Short mmCIF file of N, CA, C and O in Angstrom, two decimals:
data_model
loop_
_atom_site.label_atom_id
_atom_site.label_comp_id
_atom_site.label_asym_id
_atom_site.label_seq_id
_atom_site.Cartn_x
_atom_site.Cartn_y
_atom_site.Cartn_z
N GLN B 1 53.39 78.32 198.62
CA GLN B 1 53.96 79.35 197.52
C GLN B 1 54.71 79.09 196.15
O GLN B 1 56.63 79.00 197.06
N VAL B 2 54.07 79.74 195.26
CA VAL B 2 55.24 79.57 193.83
C VAL B 2 55.57 80.32 193.05
O VAL B 2 54.46 81.38 192.72
N GLN B 3 56.54 81.40 192.99
CA GLN B 3 56.64 82.64 192.52
C GLN B 3 57.27 81.79 190.86
O GLN B 3 58.26 81.14 190.44
N LEU B 4 56.97 82.65 189.70
CA LEU B 4 57.39 83.00 188.78
C LEU B 4 57.64 84.11 187.99
O LEU B 4 56.88 85.33 188.14
N VAL B 5 59.31 84.43 188.16
CA VAL B 5 59.32 86.13 187.89
C VAL B 5 60.30 86.15 186.18
O VAL B 5 61.50 85.51 185.89
N GLU B 6 59.93 86.21 185.79
CA GLU B 6 60.07 86.86 184.44
C GLU B 6 61.03 88.21 183.86
O GLU B 6 61.13 88.76 184.80
N SER B 7 62.08 88.09 183.08
CA SER B 7 62.88 89.07 182.50
C SER B 7 62.98 89.42 181.20
O SER B 7 62.84 88.38 180.62
N GLY B 8 63.51 90.27 180.99
CA GLY B 8 64.04 90.44 179.21
C GLY B 8 63.17 90.88 177.94
O GLY B 8 63.59 90.70 177.19
N GLY B 9 62.11 91.09 178.24
CA GLY B 9 61.51 92.13 177.37
C GLY B 9 61.81 93.49 177.43
O GLY B 9 62.66 94.01 178.25
N GLY B 10 60.89 93.99 175.73
CA GLY B 10 61.50 95.57 175.91
C GLY B 10 60.81 95.67 174.24
O GLY B 10 60.02 95.03 173.41
N LEU B 11 62.02 96.63 174.17
CA LEU B 11 61.16 97.13 172.62
C LEU B 11 62.69 97.01 171.43
O LEU B 11 63.86 97.39 172.13
N VAL B 12 62.01 96.39 170.21
CA VAL B 12 63.38 95.85 169.70
C VAL B 12 62.72 96.43 168.25
O VAL B 12 61.45 95.98 167.85
N GLN B 13 63.74 96.23 167.14
CA GLN B 13 63.01 96.65 165.81
C GLN B 13 62.68 95.39 164.98
O GLN B 13 63.29 94.43 165.55
N PRO B 14 62.30 95.89 163.53
CA PRO B 14 61.84 94.51 163.27
C PRO B 14 63.17 93.81 162.81
O PRO B 14 63.85 93.97 162.45
N GLY B 15 63.21 92.58 163.09
CA GLY B 15 64.76 91.52 162.75
C GLY B 15 65.08 91.40 163.62
O GLY B 15 66.43 90.37 163.38
N GLY B 16 65.03 92.52 164.60
CA GLY B 16 66.20 92.09 166.15
C GLY B 16 65.85 91.18 166.42
O GLY B 16 64.80 90.09 166.53
N SER B 17 66.87 91.10 168.09
CA SER B 17 66.40 89.53 168.89
C SER B 17 66.06 90.16 170.44
O SER B 17 66.37 91.24 170.60
N LEU B 18 65.65 88.95 170.90
CA LEU B 18 65.07 89.38 172.60
C LEU B 18 65.35 87.92 172.91
O LEU B 18 65.05 86.86 172.25
N ARG B 19 66.05 87.82 173.96
CA ARG B 19 65.94 86.67 175.23
C ARG B 19 65.19 86.90 176.58
O ARG B 19 65.11 87.82 176.96
N LEU B 20 63.87 85.68 176.54
CA LEU B 20 62.97 86.30 177.69
C LEU B 20 63.80 84.87 178.70
O LEU B 20 64.32 83.94 178.74
N SER B 21 63.51 85.48 179.74
CA SER B 21 64.29 84.57 181.60
C SER B 21 62.67 84.20 181.98
O SER B 21 62.10 85.46 182.45
N CYS B 22 62.59 83.15 182.67
CA CYS B 22 61.60 82.82 183.64
C CYS B 22 62.78 82.10 184.81
O CYS B 22 62.84 81.16 184.35
N ALA B 23 62.20 82.68 185.79
CA ALA B 23 62.63 81.77 187.28
C ALA B 23 61.81 81.10 187.73
O ALA B 23 60.98 82.51 188.21
N ALA B 24 61.74 79.57 188.55
CA ALA B 24 60.54 79.79 189.30
C ALA B 24 61.09 79.36 190.61
O ALA B 24 62.16 78.74 190.51
N SER B 25 60.19 79.47 191.81
CA SER B 25 60.86 79.37 192.95
C SER B 25 59.56 79.54 193.84
O SER B 25 58.66 79.58 193.79
N GLY B 26 60.35 78.74 194.84
CA GLY B 26 59.31 78.50 195.90
C GLY B 26 58.82 76.97 196.32
O GLY B 26 60.17 76.21 196.33
N SER B 27 57.87 76.41 197.11
CA SER B 27 57.56 75.49 197.18
C SER B 27 57.10 74.13 196.22
O SER B 27 56.36 74.13 195.96
N ILE B 28 58.39 74.21 195.32
CA ILE B 28 58.26 73.25 194.71
C ILE B 28 59.03 71.79 194.41
O ILE B 28 60.22 71.81 195.17
N PHE B 29 58.32 70.98 194.05
CA PHE B 29 59.13 69.81 194.58
C PHE B 29 59.75 69.32 192.71
O PHE B 29 60.84 68.48 193.16
N SER B 30 59.11 69.62 191.64
CA SER B 30 59.40 68.79 190.52
C SER B 30 58.66 69.69 189.69
O SER B 30 57.21 70.11 189.83
N ILE B 31 59.33 70.39 188.51
CA ILE B 31 58.44 70.95 187.22
C ILE B 31 58.34 70.04 186.14
O ILE B 31 59.90 69.53 185.59
N TYR B 32 57.30 69.51 185.77
CA TYR B 32 57.25 68.85 184.42
C TYR B 32 57.53 69.29 183.50
O TYR B 32 57.94 69.14 182.40
N ARG B 33 56.93 70.80 182.81
CA ARG B 33 56.58 71.55 181.95
C ARG B 33 56.69 73.15 182.06
O ARG B 33 56.11 73.63 182.99
N MET B 34 57.91 73.90 181.39
CA MET B 34 57.79 75.55 181.17
C MET B 34 57.57 75.68 180.12
O MET B 34 58.13 75.05 178.86
N GLY B 35 57.30 76.77 180.17
CA GLY B 35 56.69 76.90 178.65
C GLY B 35 56.52 78.58 178.45
O GLY B 35 56.51 79.23 179.50
N TRP B 36 56.23 79.56 177.33
CA TRP B 36 56.00 80.61 177.09
C TRP B 36 54.82 80.97 176.40
O TRP B 36 54.44 80.33 175.37
N TYR B 37 53.51 81.52 176.98
CA TYR B 37 52.68 82.04 176.22
C TYR B 37 52.68 83.13 176.01
O TYR B 37 53.30 84.54 176.88
N ARG B 38 51.77 83.83 174.77
CA ARG B 38 51.27 85.28 174.72
C ARG B 38 50.42 86.10 174.27
O ARG B 38 49.40 85.11 173.42
N GLN B 39 49.93 87.06 174.82
CA GLN B 39 48.58 87.42 174.38
C GLN B 39 48.37 89.00 173.79
O GLN B 39 49.23 89.82 174.48
N ALA B 40 48.48 89.05 172.70
CA ALA B 40 48.29 90.76 171.76
C ALA B 40 46.94 90.84 172.27
O ALA B 40 46.00 90.79 172.25
N PRO B 41 46.92 92.62 172.38
CA PRO B 41 45.73 93.27 172.36
C PRO B 41 44.64 92.76 171.11
O PRO B 41 44.28 92.62 170.46
N GLY B 42 43.22 92.74 171.91
CA GLY B 42 42.23 91.65 171.58
C GLY B 42 42.41 90.55 171.29
O GLY B 42 41.35 89.83 169.80
N LYS B 43 43.00 89.73 171.21
CA LYS B 43 42.99 88.33 170.79
C LYS B 43 43.74 87.46 172.44
O LYS B 43 43.53 88.21 173.40
N GLN B 44 43.22 86.23 171.89
CA GLN B 44 43.24 85.18 172.98
C GLN B 44 44.61 84.88 173.27
O GLN B 44 45.81 85.09 172.62
N ARG B 45 45.29 84.42 174.50
CA ARG B 45 46.36 84.13 175.27
C ARG B 45 46.64 82.94 174.10
O ARG B 45 45.91 82.02 174.33
N GLU B 46 47.93 82.60 173.39
CA GLU B 46 48.34 81.07 172.49
C GLU B 46 49.80 80.92 173.16
O GLU B 46 50.42 81.56 173.71
N LEU B 47 49.31 79.41 172.77
CA LEU B 47 50.85 79.26 173.15
C LEU B 47 51.86 79.34 172.52
O LEU B 47 51.71 79.18 171.07
N VAL B 48 53.43 80.00 173.11
CA VAL B 48 54.55 79.93 171.57
C VAL B 48 54.88 78.88 171.70
O VAL B 48 55.36 78.88 170.65
N ALA B 49 55.75 78.37 172.95
CA ALA B 49 56.82 77.23 172.78
C ALA B 49 56.84 76.75 174.28
O ALA B 49 56.64 77.39 175.49
N ALA B 50 57.07 75.77 174.30
CA ALA B 50 57.01 74.72 175.57
C ALA B 50 58.05 73.58 175.85
O ALA B 50 58.41 73.27 174.66
N ILE B 51 58.58 73.21 176.91
CA ILE B 51 59.72 72.23 177.01
C ILE B 51 59.21 72.04 178.14
O ILE B 51 58.91 72.24 179.33
N THR B 52 59.48 70.27 178.26
CA THR B 52 59.01 69.48 179.67
C THR B 52 60.72 69.16 179.82
O THR B 52 62.18 69.23 179.42
N THR B 53 61.09 68.64 180.87
CA THR B 53 62.21 68.20 182.23
C THR B 53 62.98 67.24 180.82
O THR B 53 64.51 67.50 180.99
N GLY B 54 62.60 66.53 180.25
CA GLY B 54 63.18 65.85 179.46
C GLY B 54 63.44 66.34 177.74
O GLY B 54 64.71 65.75 177.27
N GLY B 55 63.58 67.70 177.94
CA GLY B 55 63.62 68.12 176.96
C GLY B 55 62.85 68.45 175.52
O GLY B 55 63.50 68.97 174.73
N SER B 56 61.75 67.51 175.48
CA SER B 56 60.85 67.12 174.49
C SER B 56 60.48 69.00 173.92
O SER B 56 60.06 69.53 175.27
N THR B 57 60.27 69.38 173.07
CA THR B 57 59.69 71.12 173.01
C THR B 57 58.88 70.57 171.83
O THR B 57 58.56 70.12 170.99
N ASN B 58 58.01 71.97 172.20
CA ASN B 58 56.67 71.76 170.93
C ASN B 58 56.72 73.86 170.47
O ASN B 58 56.54 74.68 171.48
N TYR B 59 56.61 74.09 169.73
CA TYR B 59 56.32 75.02 169.00
C TYR B 59 55.25 75.81 168.14
O TYR B 59 54.50 75.00 167.66
N ALA B 60 54.37 77.04 168.25
CA ALA B 60 53.53 77.22 167.68
C ALA B 60 54.32 77.71 165.98
O ALA B 60 55.18 77.82 165.95
N ASP B 61 53.40 77.35 164.89
CA ASP B 61 53.72 77.60 164.04
C ASP B 61 54.75 78.58 163.14
O ASP B 61 55.71 78.61 162.36
N SER B 62 53.76 79.66 163.68
CA SER B 62 54.25 81.42 163.68
C SER B 62 56.09 81.44 164.02
O SER B 62 56.50 82.40 163.50
N VAL B 63 56.44 80.73 164.73
CA VAL B 63 57.57 81.15 165.64
C VAL B 63 58.81 79.91 165.35
O VAL B 63 59.70 80.43 165.54
N LYS B 64 58.35 78.92 164.46
CA LYS B 64 59.10 77.95 164.53
C LYS B 64 60.60 78.46 163.40
O LYS B 64 60.14 78.98 162.31
N GLY B 65 61.80 78.37 163.60
CA GLY B 65 62.91 78.01 162.80
C GLY B 65 63.22 79.83 163.63
O GLY B 65 64.46 80.28 163.19
N ARG B 66 62.50 80.39 164.26
CA ARG B 66 62.68 81.89 164.82
C ARG B 66 62.85 81.74 166.45
O ARG B 66 64.19 82.74 166.84
N PHE B 67 62.05 81.15 166.91
CA PHE B 67 62.76 80.94 168.31
C PHE B 67 62.52 80.08 168.47
O PHE B 67 62.48 78.76 168.19
N THR B 68 63.52 79.74 170.09
CA THR B 68 64.07 78.35 170.41
C THR B 68 64.40 78.59 171.99
O THR B 68 64.41 79.77 172.85
N ILE B 69 63.81 77.50 172.86
CA ILE B 69 63.12 77.58 174.11
C ILE B 69 64.40 76.73 174.56
O ILE B 69 64.64 75.57 173.75
N SER B 70 64.60 76.93 175.95
CA SER B 70 65.75 76.07 175.98
C SER B 70 65.43 76.42 177.93
O SER B 70 64.53 76.87 178.54
N ARG B 71 65.90 75.22 178.49
CA ARG B 71 65.62 75.51 180.04
C ARG B 71 66.81 74.80 181.12
O ARG B 71 67.51 74.04 179.94
N ASP B 72 67.18 75.59 182.11
CA ASP B 72 67.97 75.02 183.07
C ASP B 72 67.40 74.19 184.06
O ASP B 72 67.20 74.93 184.86
N ASN B 73 66.81 72.82 184.40
CA ASN B 73 66.48 72.44 185.33
C ASN B 73 67.55 72.55 186.47
O ASN B 73 66.44 72.71 187.48
N ALA B 74 68.56 72.49 186.71
CA ALA B 74 68.73 73.18 188.23
C ALA B 74 68.55 74.40 188.56
O ALA B 74 68.58 74.40 189.67
N LYS B 75 68.09 75.26 188.08
CA LYS B 75 67.61 76.28 187.77
C LYS B 75 65.99 76.79 187.85
O LYS B 75 66.06 78.24 187.99
N ASN B 76 65.41 76.03 187.73
CA ASN B 76 64.01 76.48 187.45
C ASN B 76 63.72 77.23 186.56
O ASN B 76 62.96 78.11 186.69
N THR B 77 64.40 77.64 185.42
CA THR B 77 64.51 78.61 184.85
C THR B 77 64.31 78.23 183.47
O THR B 77 65.12 77.21 182.52
N VAL B 78 63.62 78.70 182.48
CA VAL B 78 63.30 78.47 180.96
C VAL B 78 63.73 79.68 180.40
O VAL B 78 63.57 80.86 180.74
N TYR B 79 63.79 79.85 179.33
CA TYR B 79 64.68 80.96 178.57
C TYR B 79 64.05 80.59 177.22
O TYR B 79 63.56 79.40 176.14
N LEU B 80 63.66 81.93 176.56
CA LEU B 80 62.83 82.01 174.79
C LEU B 80 63.75 82.41 174.71
O LEU B 80 64.04 84.24 174.56
N GLN B 81 64.73 82.03 173.48
CA GLN B 81 65.52 83.62 172.37
C GLN B 81 64.36 83.73 171.18
O GLN B 81 64.14 82.52 170.81
N MET B 82 64.59 84.76 170.69
CA MET B 82 63.56 85.10 170.04
C MET B 82 64.49 86.12 168.71
O MET B 82 64.75 87.04 169.54
N ASN B 83 63.81 85.34 166.92
CA ASN B 83 65.20 85.93 166.69
C ASN B 83 64.22 86.26 165.60
O ASN B 83 63.40 85.86 165.41
N SER B 84 64.81 87.05 164.63
CA SER B 84 63.96 87.93 163.36
C SER B 84 62.92 88.55 163.86
O SER B 84 61.60 88.01 163.10
N LEU B 85 62.97 88.82 164.71
CA LEU B 85 61.63 89.30 165.18
C LEU B 85 60.35 89.92 164.05
O LEU B 85 61.08 91.04 163.56
N LYS B 86 59.33 90.24 164.62
CA LYS B 86 58.06 90.88 163.20
C LYS B 86 57.35 91.82 164.14
O LYS B 86 56.84 91.11 165.37
N PRO B 87 57.20 92.84 163.61
CA PRO B 87 55.70 93.56 164.63
C PRO B 87 54.46 92.45 164.97
O PRO B 87 54.20 92.78 166.14
N GLU B 88 54.09 91.23 164.37
CA GLU B 88 52.97 90.57 164.71
C GLU B 88 53.76 89.71 165.83
O GLU B 88 52.76 88.74 166.53
N ASP B 89 55.00 89.93 166.35
CA ASP B 89 54.84 89.24 167.57
C ASP B 89 55.12 90.27 168.72
O ASP B 89 55.32 89.79 170.01
N THR B 90 54.48 91.19 168.90
CA THR B 90 54.26 92.37 169.59
C THR B 90 53.07 91.50 170.67
O THR B 90 51.70 91.18 170.09
N ALA B 91 53.49 91.72 172.01
CA ALA B 91 52.48 91.01 172.81
C ALA B 91 52.90 90.70 174.15
O ALA B 91 54.60 91.21 174.56
N VAL B 92 52.30 90.57 175.34
CA VAL B 92 52.78 90.19 176.54
C VAL B 92 52.87 88.99 176.53
O VAL B 92 52.24 88.12 176.39
N TYR B 93 54.37 88.77 176.65
CA TYR B 93 54.63 87.19 176.92
C TYR B 93 54.66 86.69 178.60
O TYR B 93 55.09 87.56 179.19
N TYR B 94 53.97 85.81 178.65
CA TYR B 94 53.65 84.95 180.00
C TYR B 94 54.43 84.00 180.22
O TYR B 94 54.41 83.03 179.21
N CYS B 95 55.07 83.48 180.98
CA CYS B 95 55.62 82.59 181.16
C CYS B 95 54.83 81.33 182.26
O CYS B 95 53.75 81.90 183.13
N ASN B 96 55.05 80.18 181.78
CA ASN B 96 53.93 79.16 182.80
C ASN B 96 54.71 77.80 183.02
O ASN B 96 56.06 77.23 182.39
N ALA B 97 54.49 77.81 184.24
CA ALA B 97 54.84 75.73 184.99
C ALA B 97 54.16 75.08 184.78
O ALA B 97 53.08 75.48 185.96
N ASP B 98 54.49 74.27 184.74
CA ASP B 98 53.15 72.79 185.20
C ASP B 98 54.11 71.88 186.18
O ASP B 98 54.93 71.74 185.92
N LEU B 99 53.58 72.08 187.62
CA LEU B 99 54.61 71.44 188.52
C LEU B 99 54.15 70.82 189.93
O LEU B 99 52.99 71.47 189.85
N TRP B 100 55.08 69.95 190.48
CA TRP B 100 54.09 69.51 191.61
C TRP B 100 54.41 70.72 192.97
O TRP B 100 56.31 70.70 192.76
N THR B 101 53.83 70.68 193.97
CA THR B 101 54.50 71.78 195.09
C THR B 101 54.72 70.38 196.37
O THR B 101 53.99 69.73 196.21
N VAL B 102 55.42 71.20 197.11
CA VAL B 102 55.12 70.60 198.48
C VAL B 102 54.59 71.49 199.61
O VAL B 102 54.48 72.00 199.41
N PRO B 103 54.11 70.67 200.26
CA PRO B 103 53.87 69.25 201.15
C PRO B 103 53.27 68.55 200.46
O PRO B 103 52.85 67.37 200.73
N THR B 104 52.13 69.00 199.58
CA THR B 104 50.56 68.88 198.98
C THR B 104 51.19 67.69 197.83
O THR B 104 50.03 66.99 197.85
N MET B 105 52.12 68.03 197.58
CA MET B 105 52.39 67.19 196.18
C MET B 105 51.21 66.91 195.16
O MET B 105 50.98 66.42 194.66
N THR B 106 50.56 68.11 195.17
CA THR B 106 49.72 68.62 193.60
C THR B 106 50.54 69.30 192.88
O THR B 106 51.31 69.95 193.32
N ARG B 107 49.79 69.11 191.77
CA ARG B 107 49.88 69.22 190.60
C ARG B 107 49.01 70.08 189.73
O ARG B 107 47.87 70.16 190.16
N ASP B 108 49.60 71.32 189.23
CA ASP B 108 49.19 72.66 189.00
C ASP B 108 49.97 73.59 187.66
O ASP B 108 50.96 73.29 188.05
N ASP B 109 48.85 74.71 187.07
CA ASP B 109 49.68 75.56 186.23
C ASP B 109 50.07 76.72 186.96
O ASP B 109 48.76 77.03 187.56
N TYR B 110 51.16 77.42 186.60
CA TYR B 110 51.10 78.67 187.47
C TYR B 110 51.66 79.42 186.14
O TYR B 110 52.18 78.92 185.47
N TRP B 111 51.46 80.85 186.80
CA TRP B 111 51.71 81.58 185.60
C TRP B 111 52.59 82.71 186.31
O TRP B 111 52.66 83.43 187.50
N GLY B 112 53.59 83.44 185.12
CA GLY B 112 54.68 84.91 185.91
C GLY B 112 53.81 86.21 185.63
O GLY B 112 52.29 86.09 185.44
N GLN B 113 53.94 87.06 186.13
CA GLN B 113 53.34 88.28 185.38
C GLN B 113 53.17 89.18 184.53
O GLN B 113 52.20 89.80 184.27
N GLY B 114 53.35 88.49 183.32
CA GLY B 114 53.80 89.30 182.12
C GLY B 114 54.90 89.63 181.96
O GLY B 114 55.03 90.70 182.58
N THR B 115 55.70 90.37 180.74
CA THR B 115 56.64 91.02 179.80
C THR B 115 56.26 91.29 178.44
O THR B 115 55.71 90.99 177.90
N GLN B 116 56.08 92.54 178.44
CA GLN B 116 55.83 93.04 177.45
C GLN B 116 57.10 93.13 176.07
O GLN B 116 57.73 93.37 176.46
N VAL B 117 56.54 92.52 175.09
CA VAL B 117 57.45 92.58 173.58
C VAL B 117 57.23 93.42 173.27
O VAL B 117 55.79 93.00 172.59
N THR B 118 57.55 94.93 172.49
CA THR B 118 56.76 95.17 171.33
C THR B 118 58.28 95.37 170.19
O THR B 118 59.44 95.60 170.50
N VAL B 119 57.75 95.20 168.97
CA VAL B 119 58.42 95.54 167.59
C VAL B 119 57.97 95.88 166.87
O VAL B 119 56.95 96.32 166.30
N SER B 120 58.56 96.99 166.98
CA SER B 120 57.93 98.00 165.97
C SER B 120 59.35 98.71 165.78
O SER B 120 60.77 99.17 166.23
N SER B 121 59.86 99.54 164.51
CA SER B 121 60.59 100.58 164.01
C SER B 121 59.90 102.30 164.03
O SER B 121 61.22 102.72 164.04
#
């Protein structure tokens, strides 16, 4: 069993900042990649940012220069610092982890329950 627990969403005014956190726990052997996706009403879920164990990152073009993803490997935790937020960033943000579990050593994707981010004046 693997659990991803997110925190940090909420309501913020345009131009404001929020920091999301996601902690993975359970039968984890190793995590390859952690990331954040988002889904706005009526739209498909899209990648926001991701980071590998080695620190390689990738970002959606729409958030480059505004969002920063980071990771604490010792705590199996990933963070998303979101600055200069825009109304179009409003969505449910989901944490994702690509990892191997014990004892089966199976690699699979896991998802958090989602946290709402609303950017509005």
